[in-house]
Amino acid sequence: MDFGVISGAEWLIIVAAFLGRFLLQFYQTSIGSLGLAFGMNKFEVGIGFALFTVMFAVAAFLMRSFKPSQLRFVEMISLALLGITMPLYTVAHGFLEVYSLMIVDGFITGLVMDSFMTMAGMASMEQSKRQVEQAAFSFWVSLALIIAPFVTGYILGLGIKKIFLIFSVMAFAAIPFVYLLRGRYSLKYMEAKGHTGSTSISSLFRNRQFNWAVIAAFAYTIPFFIIFSYGVIYGSVLGLSASTVFYLFAAMFVGDVVTRFIIRLKSPIQNRRPYMVFAVTIALLSAIFLALSSVSVAFFVIAFLIAGIPDGIAWTLGLQIANTTFKPEEIGTSTSFFSSSMMIMSVLMPLVGYMASVMGFTTTLWIFAAITAAFFIWELALRPAKDVPVKGA
């Protein structure tokens, strides 16, 4: 259960990050339903999802300018702002206000989660222990992936706008746990004295493992984000209710949580490439099953059930790579850029919505399955090479 294995500081980060991850998960899985509540079509829902996730990625570039020692303050301010802005959907009118909120909250949520991901594993100095703490963080926080959509589906009858108001309380509840990261619970793995706390993005790609992680993230987020953006809409086309789709979201993340637990048990892991290749393989299968959903709704269900597995593997190991294979002054950049790379594919979602409106979902999903296959081939082409140990990591 990790009690007595990881530090008290890491547990504080885990509890606070669980609340933050719940909110992010709720946001990502609810944008489709929220868009429908405001009368959006497929293309307009895609724009909303892209705005939210792109701004999440943009936040990563701001995160580069913060030192690890500043993250605690950034986290508390960001959580407070998120708690203030989420309830505004209950009074919003029209697309402009909705899109504006998605832009603002996407950016704030990016700051919240990038801060947590960077702080995770910084409670200890030893690299092997940091890998274990990073894996523990990934597993325990991932429980929010299941709970958030399940709870949302259960109380969906209250109205999606009111649920945003109810869940916003979690942002404020997380703040005291971040505040307690001081004194005996302060983070230990900090930047060198006098260092600015950032590095160039191009230097990150000298790390071959980081390359594997980024390409894997590009691949698996294509079917992953299509499910997030259009699961409710496409599910209704196939005859499934919105609540049923939210329960499928919860089932999808069971695989995510299980794989994170396996990574936790196997950490520290020396050879991560086979795991990354397996993750991309499952992502490709998920994309293919989505495209086959018009043949039978069973394929739609299978696509959901396996789509979370690549996230459990690639996100966990990618975050571990970003956080444990770089120097202290580099991890703000490495972690935030990896986080932003996961969101890049979201820019395709308006295109998915437009193409689905013109060509139908089946043809559109086959095209994006082919794009996923291209990333699958790219990941295979990144052959193993001996990584040079990073001094100070």
CSV table of C-alpha atoms in Angstrom, one decimal:
chain,number,residue,atom,x,y,z
A,1,MET,CA,0.0,0.0,0.0
A,2,ASP,CA,3.1,2.2,0.0
A,3,PHE,CA,2.6,3.3,3.6
A,4,GLY,CA,6.1,3.5,5.1
A,5,VAL,CA,7.6,3.2,1.6
A,6,ILE,CA,7.2,6.7,0.4
A,7,SER,CA,7.6,9.9,2.4
A,8,GLY,CA,5.0,12.0,4.2
A,9,ALA,CA,5.7,14.9,1.7
A,10,GLU,CA,4.9,12.6,-1.2
A,11,TRP,CA,1.6,11.6,0.4
A,12,LEU,CA,0.7,15.3,0.8
A,13,ILE,CA,1.4,15.8,-3.0
A,14,ILE,CA,-0.6,12.6,-3.8
A,15,VAL,CA,-3.7,13.7,-1.9
A,16,ALA,CA,-3.7,17.2,-3.3
A,17,ALA,CA,-3.0,15.9,-6.8
A,18,PHE,CA,-5.8,13.4,-6.6
A,19,LEU,CA,-8.2,16.3,-6.1
A,20,GLY,CA,-6.7,18.2,-9.0
A,21,ARG,CA,-6.6,15.1,-11.3
A,22,PHE,CA,-10.3,14.5,-10.5
A,23,LEU,CA,-11.1,18.0,-11.7
A,24,LEU,CA,-9.0,17.6,-14.9
A,25,GLN,CA,-10.6,14.2,-15.6
A,26,PHE,CA,-14.0,15.6,-15.0
A,27,TYR,CA,-13.3,18.5,-17.3
A,28,GLN,CA,-11.9,16.4,-20.2
A,29,THR,CA,-14.7,13.9,-20.1
A,30,SER,CA,-17.4,16.5,-19.7
A,31,ILE,CA,-16.6,18.9,-22.5
A,32,GLY,CA,-18.7,17.0,-25.0
A,33,SER,CA,-21.7,17.1,-22.7
A,34,LEU,CA,-21.1,20.7,-21.7
A,35,GLY,CA,-21.0,21.7,-25.4
A,36,LEU,CA,-24.3,19.9,-26.0
A,37,ALA,CA,-25.8,21.8,-23.1
A,38,PHE,CA,-24.9,25.0,-24.8
A,39,GLY,CA,-26.2,23.9,-28.2
A,40,MET,CA,-22.8,23.2,-29.9
A,41,ASN,CA,-22.4,20.9,-32.9
A,42,LYS,CA,-19.6,18.4,-33.4
A,43,PHE,CA,-17.2,20.9,-34.9
A,44,GLU,CA,-17.9,23.4,-32.1
A,45,VAL,CA,-17.4,20.8,-29.4
A,46,GLY,CA,-14.0,19.9,-31.0
A,47,ILE,CA,-13.0,23.6,-30.9
A,48,GLY,CA,-13.9,23.7,-27.2
A,49,PHE,CA,-11.8,20.6,-26.4
A,50,ALA,CA,-8.9,21.9,-28.5
A,51,LEU,CA,-9.0,25.3,-26.7
A,52,PHE,CA,-8.9,23.7,-23.3
A,53,THR,CA,-6.1,21.2,-24.0
A,54,VAL,CA,-4.0,23.6,-26.1
A,55,MET,CA,-4.1,26.1,-23.3
A,56,PHE,CA,-3.2,23.3,-20.9
A,57,ALA,CA,-0.1,22.8,-23.1
A,58,VAL,CA,0.7,26.5,-23.3
A,59,ALA,CA,0.9,26.6,-19.5
A,60,ALA,CA,3.8,24.2,-19.8
A,61,PHE,CA,5.9,26.9,-21.4
A,62,LEU,CA,5.2,29.2,-18.5
A,63,MET,CA,6.1,26.4,-16.1
A,64,ARG,CA,9.6,26.4,-17.5
A,65,SER,CA,10.2,29.8,-15.9
A,66,PHE,CA,9.5,28.6,-12.4
A,67,LYS,CA,12.1,27.1,-10.1
A,68,PRO,CA,11.1,24.0,-8.2
A,69,SER,CA,11.2,26.0,-5.0
A,70,GLN,CA,8.5,28.3,-6.4
A,71,LEU,CA,6.0,25.5,-7.4
A,72,ARG,CA,4.3,25.3,-4.0
A,73,PHE,CA,3.2,29.0,-4.3
A,74,VAL,CA,2.2,28.6,-8.0
A,75,GLU,CA,0.1,25.5,-7.1
A,76,MET,CA,-1.9,27.2,-4.3
A,77,ILE,CA,-2.7,30.3,-6.4
A,78,SER,CA,-3.7,28.1,-9.4
A,79,LEU,CA,-6.0,25.9,-7.4
A,80,ALA,CA,-7.8,29.0,-5.9
A,81,LEU,CA,-8.3,30.4,-9.4
A,82,LEU,CA,-9.6,27.1,-10.7
A,83,GLY,CA,-12.1,26.9,-7.9
A,84,ILE,CA,-13.3,30.5,-8.6
A,85,THR,CA,-13.7,30.0,-12.4
A,86,MET,CA,-15.4,26.6,-12.7
A,87,PRO,CA,-18.7,27.7,-11.2
A,88,LEU,CA,-19.0,30.5,-13.9
A,89,TYR,CA,-20.5,27.9,-16.3
A,90,THR,CA,-23.8,28.2,-14.4
A,91,VAL,CA,-24.1,31.8,-15.4
A,92,ALA,CA,-22.4,31.7,-18.8
A,93,HIS,CA,-24.4,32.6,-22.0
A,94,GLY,CA,-23.4,31.8,-25.5
A,95,PHE,CA,-20.3,30.3,-27.1
A,96,LEU,CA,-18.0,33.2,-26.5
A,97,GLU,CA,-18.3,33.0,-22.8
A,98,VAL,CA,-18.0,29.2,-22.8
A,99,TYR,CA,-14.9,29.2,-25.0
A,100,SER,CA,-13.4,32.0,-22.8
A,101,LEU,CA,-13.9,29.8,-19.7
A,102,MET,CA,-12.4,26.8,-21.4
A,103,ILE,CA,-9.3,28.8,-22.4
A,104,VAL,CA,-8.9,30.2,-18.9
A,105,ASP,CA,-9.5,26.9,-17.1
A,106,GLY,CA,-7.3,25.0,-19.6
A,107,PHE,CA,-4.4,27.3,-18.8
A,108,ILE,CA,-5.0,27.2,-15.0
A,109,THR,CA,-5.5,23.4,-15.0
A,110,GLY,CA,-2.2,23.1,-16.9
A,111,LEU,CA,-0.4,25.1,-14.2
A,112,VAL,CA,-2.1,22.9,-11.5
A,113,MET,CA,-1.2,19.5,-13.0
A,114,ASP,CA,2.3,20.5,-14.3
A,115,SER,CA,3.2,21.8,-10.8
A,116,PHE,CA,2.0,18.5,-9.2
A,117,MET,CA,3.8,16.4,-11.8
A,118,THR,CA,7.0,18.3,-11.3
A,119,MET,CA,6.8,18.1,-7.5
A,120,ALA,CA,6.0,14.4,-7.6
A,121,GLY,CA,9.2,12.5,-6.8
A,122,MET,CA,11.0,15.5,-5.5
A,123,ALA,CA,10.5,14.6,-1.8
A,124,SER,CA,13.6,12.4,-1.9
A,125,MET,CA,17.2,12.8,-3.1
A,126,GLU,CA,18.0,9.2,-4.2
A,127,GLN,CA,17.1,8.6,-7.9
A,128,SER,CA,15.8,5.0,-7.3
A,129,LYS,CA,13.6,6.2,-4.5
A,130,ARG,CA,12.4,9.1,-6.6
A,131,GLN,CA,11.4,6.6,-9.3
A,132,VAL,CA,9.4,4.6,-6.8
A,133,GLU,CA,7.7,7.7,-5.4
A,134,GLN,CA,6.9,8.9,-8.9
A,135,ALA,CA,5.3,5.6,-9.8
A,136,ALA,CA,3.4,5.6,-6.5
A,137,PHE,CA,2.2,9.2,-7.3
A,138,SER,CA,1.0,8.0,-10.7
A,139,PHE,CA,-0.9,5.1,-9.4
A,140,TRP,CA,-2.7,6.7,-6.4
A,141,VAL,CA,-3.6,9.8,-8.4
A,142,SER,CA,-4.9,7.6,-11.2
A,143,LEU,CA,-7.8,6.4,-9.0
A,144,ALA,CA,-9.4,9.8,-9.8
A,145,LEU,CA,-9.6,8.6,-13.5
A,146,ILE,CA,-12.1,6.0,-12.5
A,147,ILE,CA,-14.0,7.9,-9.8
A,148,ALA,CA,-14.5,11.2,-11.7
A,149,PRO,CA,-16.5,9.8,-14.7
A,150,PHE,CA,-18.4,7.3,-12.5
A,151,VAL,CA,-19.6,10.0,-10.1
A,152,THR,CA,-20.3,12.3,-13.1
A,153,GLY,CA,-22.4,9.7,-14.7
A,154,TYR,CA,-24.3,9.0,-11.5
A,155,ILE,CA,-25.2,12.6,-10.8
A,156,LEU,CA,-25.6,13.7,-14.4
A,157,GLY,CA,-29.3,14.2,-13.8
A,158,LEU,CA,-28.4,17.4,-11.8
A,159,GLY,CA,-27.2,19.0,-15.0
A,160,ILE,CA,-23.6,19.3,-16.2
A,161,LYS,CA,-23.4,23.0,-15.3
A,162,LYS,CA,-24.4,22.4,-11.7
A,163,ILE,CA,-21.8,19.6,-11.5
A,164,PHE,CA,-19.1,22.1,-12.3
A,165,LEU,CA,-20.2,24.2,-9.4
A,166,ILE,CA,-20.2,21.2,-7.0
A,167,PHE,CA,-16.8,19.9,-8.0
A,168,SER,CA,-15.1,23.2,-7.9
A,169,VAL,CA,-15.0,22.8,-4.1
A,170,MET,CA,-12.2,20.2,-4.6
A,171,ALA,CA,-9.8,22.9,-5.8
A,172,PHE,CA,-10.1,24.7,-2.5
A,173,ALA,CA,-9.8,21.4,-0.6
A,174,ALA,CA,-6.5,20.7,-2.2
A,175,ILE,CA,-4.8,23.9,-1.0
A,176,PRO,CA,-4.2,23.0,2.6
A,177,PHE,CA,-2.3,19.9,1.6
A,178,VAL,CA,0.0,21.9,-0.7
A,179,TYR,CA,0.5,24.5,2.1
A,180,LEU,CA,1.8,21.7,4.4
A,181,LEU,CA,4.7,21.0,2.1
A,182,ARG,CA,7.1,22.9,4.4
A,183,GLY,CA,9.5,22.3,7.3
A,184,ARG,CA,9.9,18.5,7.8
A,185,TYR,CA,7.6,17.9,4.7
A,186,SER,CA,9.5,20.2,2.4
A,187,LEU,CA,10.7,19.0,-1.0
A,188,LYS,CA,14.3,17.8,-1.0
A,189,TYR,CA,15.2,17.6,-4.7
A,190,MET,CA,15.6,21.3,-5.6
A,191,GLU,CA,17.5,23.4,-8.1
A,192,ALA,CA,21.1,24.3,-7.5
A,193,LYS,CA,21.7,27.6,-5.6
A,194,GLY,CA,21.5,30.5,-8.0
A,195,HIS,CA,20.2,28.5,-10.9
A,196,THR,CA,17.3,29.9,-12.9
A,197,GLY,CA,15.5,26.5,-12.9
A,198,SER,CA,15.1,26.1,-16.6
A,199,THR,CA,16.8,24.7,-19.7
A,200,SER,CA,16.3,24.7,-23.5
A,201,ILE,CA,13.7,22.4,-24.9
A,202,SER,CA,16.0,21.2,-27.7
A,203,SER,CA,18.4,19.8,-25.1
A,204,LEU,CA,15.7,17.4,-23.8
A,205,PHE,CA,15.8,15.4,-27.0
A,206,ARG,CA,19.4,14.2,-26.4
A,207,ASN,CA,17.7,11.8,-24.0
A,208,ARG,CA,16.5,8.9,-26.1
A,209,GLN,CA,14.0,7.7,-23.5
A,210,PHE,CA,12.4,11.1,-23.6
A,211,ASN,CA,12.0,10.7,-27.4
A,212,TRP,CA,10.2,7.4,-26.9
A,213,ALA,CA,7.9,9.0,-24.4
A,214,VAL,CA,6.9,11.9,-26.6
A,215,ILE,CA,6.2,9.9,-29.7
A,216,ALA,CA,4.2,7.4,-27.6
A,217,ALA,CA,2.2,10.3,-26.2
A,218,PHE,CA,1.5,11.6,-29.7
A,219,ALA,CA,0.2,8.2,-30.7
A,220,TYR,CA,-2.0,7.2,-27.8
A,221,THR,CA,-3.6,10.6,-27.4
A,222,ILE,CA,-5.3,10.4,-30.8
A,223,PRO,CA,-7.9,7.7,-30.0
A,224,PHE,CA,-7.8,8.9,-26.3
A,225,PHE,CA,-8.8,12.5,-27.2
A,226,ILE,CA,-11.4,11.3,-29.8
A,227,ILE,CA,-13.1,9.3,-27.1
A,228,PHE,CA,-12.9,12.3,-24.7
A,229,SER,CA,-14.3,14.7,-27.2
A,230,TYR,CA,-16.8,12.6,-29.1
A,231,GLY,CA,-17.6,9.6,-26.9
A,232,VAL,CA,-20.9,11.0,-25.8
A,233,ILE,CA,-21.9,12.3,-29.2
A,234,TYR,CA,-20.8,9.1,-31.1
A,235,GLY,CA,-22.3,7.0,-28.4
A,236,SER,CA,-25.7,8.6,-29.0
A,237,VAL,CA,-25.4,7.8,-32.7
A,238,LEU,CA,-24.8,4.2,-31.7
A,239,GLY,CA,-27.8,4.3,-29.4
A,240,LEU,CA,-26.0,4.7,-26.0
A,241,SER,CA,-27.2,7.2,-23.4
A,242,ALA,CA,-24.8,9.9,-22.0
A,243,SER,CA,-24.8,8.2,-18.5
A,244,THR,CA,-23.8,4.9,-20.1
A,245,VAL,CA,-20.9,6.5,-21.9
A,246,PHE,CA,-19.7,8.1,-18.6
A,247,TYR,CA,-19.8,4.6,-17.1
A,248,LEU,CA,-17.7,3.4,-20.0
A,249,PHE,CA,-15.2,6.2,-19.2
A,250,ALA,CA,-14.9,4.8,-15.7
A,251,ALA,CA,-14.4,1.3,-17.1
A,252,MET,CA,-11.8,2.6,-19.5
A,253,PHE,CA,-9.7,3.9,-16.7
A,254,VAL,CA,-9.7,0.6,-14.8
A,255,GLY,CA,-7.1,-0.6,-17.4
A,256,ASP,CA,-5.3,2.7,-16.9
A,257,VAL,CA,-5.1,2.2,-13.1
A,258,VAL,CA,-4.2,-1.5,-13.3
A,259,THR,CA,-1.2,-0.7,-15.7
A,260,ARG,CA,-0.1,2.1,-13.4
A,261,PHE,CA,-0.1,-0.3,-10.5
A,262,ILE,CA,2.0,-2.8,-12.5
A,263,ILE,CA,4.5,0.0,-13.3
A,264,ARG,CA,4.6,0.8,-9.6
A,265,LEU,CA,5.4,-2.8,-8.6
A,266,LYS,CA,8.1,-3.0,-11.3
A,267,SER,CA,9.8,0.3,-10.6
A,268,PRO,CA,12.5,1.2,-10.8
A,269,ILE,CA,12.5,0.0,-14.5
A,270,GLN,CA,15.8,0.1,-16.5
A,271,ASN,CA,14.5,-0.7,-20.0
A,272,ARG,CA,11.4,1.3,-20.7
A,273,ARG,CA,11.2,0.9,-24.5
A,274,PRO,CA,9.3,-2.4,-24.6
A,275,TYR,CA,6.6,-0.8,-22.4
A,276,MET,CA,6.4,2.2,-24.8
A,277,VAL,CA,6.0,0.0,-27.9
A,278,PHE,CA,3.3,-2.0,-26.2
A,279,ALA,CA,1.5,1.2,-25.2
A,280,VAL,CA,1.5,2.4,-28.8
A,281,THR,CA,0.3,-1.0,-30.1
A,282,ILE,CA,-2.7,-0.9,-27.8
A,283,ALA,CA,-3.4,2.7,-28.9
A,284,LEU,CA,-3.5,1.5,-32.5
A,285,LEU,CA,-5.9,-1.3,-31.7
A,286,SER,CA,-8.1,1.2,-29.9
A,287,ALA,CA,-8.2,3.5,-32.9
A,288,ILE,CA,-9.1,0.5,-35.2
A,289,PHE,CA,-11.9,-0.6,-32.9
A,290,LEU,CA,-13.3,2.9,-32.8
A,291,ALA,CA,-13.4,2.8,-36.6
A,292,LEU,CA,-15.2,-0.6,-36.5
A,293,SER,CA,-17.8,0.7,-34.1
A,294,SER,CA,-20.3,1.2,-37.0
A,295,VAL,CA,-20.2,-2.5,-37.5
A,296,SER,CA,-21.1,-3.3,-34.0
A,297,VAL,CA,-21.4,-1.3,-30.7
A,298,ALA,CA,-19.3,-4.1,-29.2
A,299,PHE,CA,-16.2,-2.6,-30.9
A,300,PHE,CA,-17.1,0.8,-29.4
A,301,VAL,CA,-17.1,-0.8,-25.9
A,302,ILE,CA,-13.8,-2.6,-26.6
A,303,ALA,CA,-12.2,0.6,-27.8
A,304,PHE,CA,-13.1,2.2,-24.5
A,305,LEU,CA,-12.0,-0.7,-22.4
A,306,ILE,CA,-8.4,-0.7,-23.8
A,307,ALA,CA,-7.9,3.0,-24.5
A,308,GLY,CA,-6.8,3.7,-21.0
A,309,ILE,CA,-4.0,1.2,-21.0
A,310,PRO,CA,-1.6,3.3,-23.1
A,311,ASP,CA,-2.2,6.2,-20.8
A,312,GLY,CA,-1.3,4.1,-17.8
A,313,ILE,CA,1.9,3.0,-19.3
A,314,ALA,CA,3.1,5.9,-21.5
A,315,TRP,CA,2.0,8.7,-19.1
A,316,THR,CA,3.5,7.0,-16.0
A,317,LEU,CA,6.9,6.1,-17.6
A,318,GLY,CA,7.0,9.4,-19.6
A,319,LEU,CA,6.5,11.4,-16.4
A,320,GLN,CA,9.1,9.1,-14.6
A,321,ILE,CA,11.6,9.8,-17.4
A,322,ALA,CA,11.0,13.5,-17.4
A,323,ASN,CA,11.3,13.7,-13.6
A,324,THR,CA,14.2,11.3,-12.9
A,325,THR,CA,16.6,11.3,-15.8
A,326,PHE,CA,17.3,15.0,-15.8
A,327,LYS,CA,19.2,17.4,-13.5
A,328,PRO,CA,17.1,19.3,-10.9
A,329,GLU,CA,17.3,22.5,-12.9
A,330,GLU,CA,16.0,20.7,-16.0
A,331,ILE,CA,13.0,18.8,-14.6
A,332,GLY,CA,10.7,21.8,-14.7
A,333,THR,CA,11.2,22.0,-18.5
A,334,SER,CA,11.3,18.3,-19.1
A,335,THR,CA,8.1,17.6,-17.1
A,336,SER,CA,6.2,20.5,-18.4
A,337,PHE,CA,7.2,19.9,-22.0
A,338,PHE,CA,6.2,16.2,-21.7
A,339,SER,CA,2.9,17.3,-20.3
A,340,SER,CA,2.4,19.7,-23.2
A,341,SER,CA,3.3,17.1,-25.8
A,342,MET,CA,0.5,14.9,-24.5
A,343,MET,CA,-1.9,17.7,-25.4
A,344,ILE,CA,-0.7,18.5,-28.9
A,345,MET,CA,-3.0,16.1,-30.6
A,346,SER,CA,-6.0,18.0,-29.2
A,347,VAL,CA,-5.5,20.5,-32.1
A,348,LEU,CA,-6.9,17.8,-34.4
A,349,MET,CA,-10.2,17.5,-32.6
A,350,PRO,CA,-12.0,20.4,-34.4
A,351,LEU,CA,-10.8,18.6,-37.6
A,352,VAL,CA,-12.3,15.4,-36.4
A,353,GLY,CA,-15.6,17.1,-35.7
A,354,TYR,CA,-15.6,18.8,-39.1
A,355,MET,CA,-14.7,15.6,-41.0
A,356,ALA,CA,-17.3,13.6,-39.1
A,357,SER,CA,-20.0,16.2,-40.1
A,358,VAL,CA,-19.0,16.0,-43.7
A,359,MET,CA,-17.9,12.3,-44.2
A,360,GLY,CA,-19.5,10.6,-41.2
A,361,PHE,CA,-17.8,9.1,-38.2
A,362,THR,CA,-16.7,5.9,-39.8
A,363,THR,CA,-14.6,7.3,-42.6
A,364,THR,CA,-13.1,9.9,-40.2
A,365,LEU,CA,-12.2,7.4,-37.6
A,366,TRP,CA,-10.4,5.2,-40.2
A,367,ILE,CA,-8.4,8.2,-41.3
A,368,PHE,CA,-7.2,8.9,-37.8
A,369,ALA,CA,-6.5,5.2,-37.2
A,370,ALA,CA,-4.1,5.5,-40.1
A,371,ILE,CA,-2.4,8.6,-38.5
A,372,THR,CA,-2.1,6.6,-35.2
A,373,ALA,CA,-0.5,3.8,-37.3
A,374,ALA,CA,2.1,6.3,-38.7
A,375,PHE,CA,3.1,7.2,-35.1
A,376,PHE,CA,3.2,3.4,-34.3
A,377,ILE,CA,5.8,2.9,-37.1
A,378,TRP,CA,7.8,6.0,-35.9
A,379,GLU,CA,7.9,4.6,-32.4
A,380,LEU,CA,9.2,1.2,-33.7
A,381,ALA,CA,11.9,3.0,-35.8
A,382,LEU,CA,13.4,4.6,-32.6
A,383,ARG,CA,15.8,1.7,-32.0
A,384,PRO,CA,17.4,1.2,-28.5
A,385,ALA,CA,20.7,2.9,-27.8
A,386,LYS,CA,22.7,3.1,-24.6
A,387,ASP,CA,21.7,6.2,-22.7
A,388,VAL,CA,24.4,8.3,-21.1
A,389,PRO,CA,23.8,8.8,-17.4
A,390,VAL,CA,23.1,12.4,-16.4
A,391,LYS,CA,25.3,13.7,-13.7
A,392,GLY,CA,23.4,15.1,-10.8
A,393,ALA,CA,20.2,13.2,-11.7
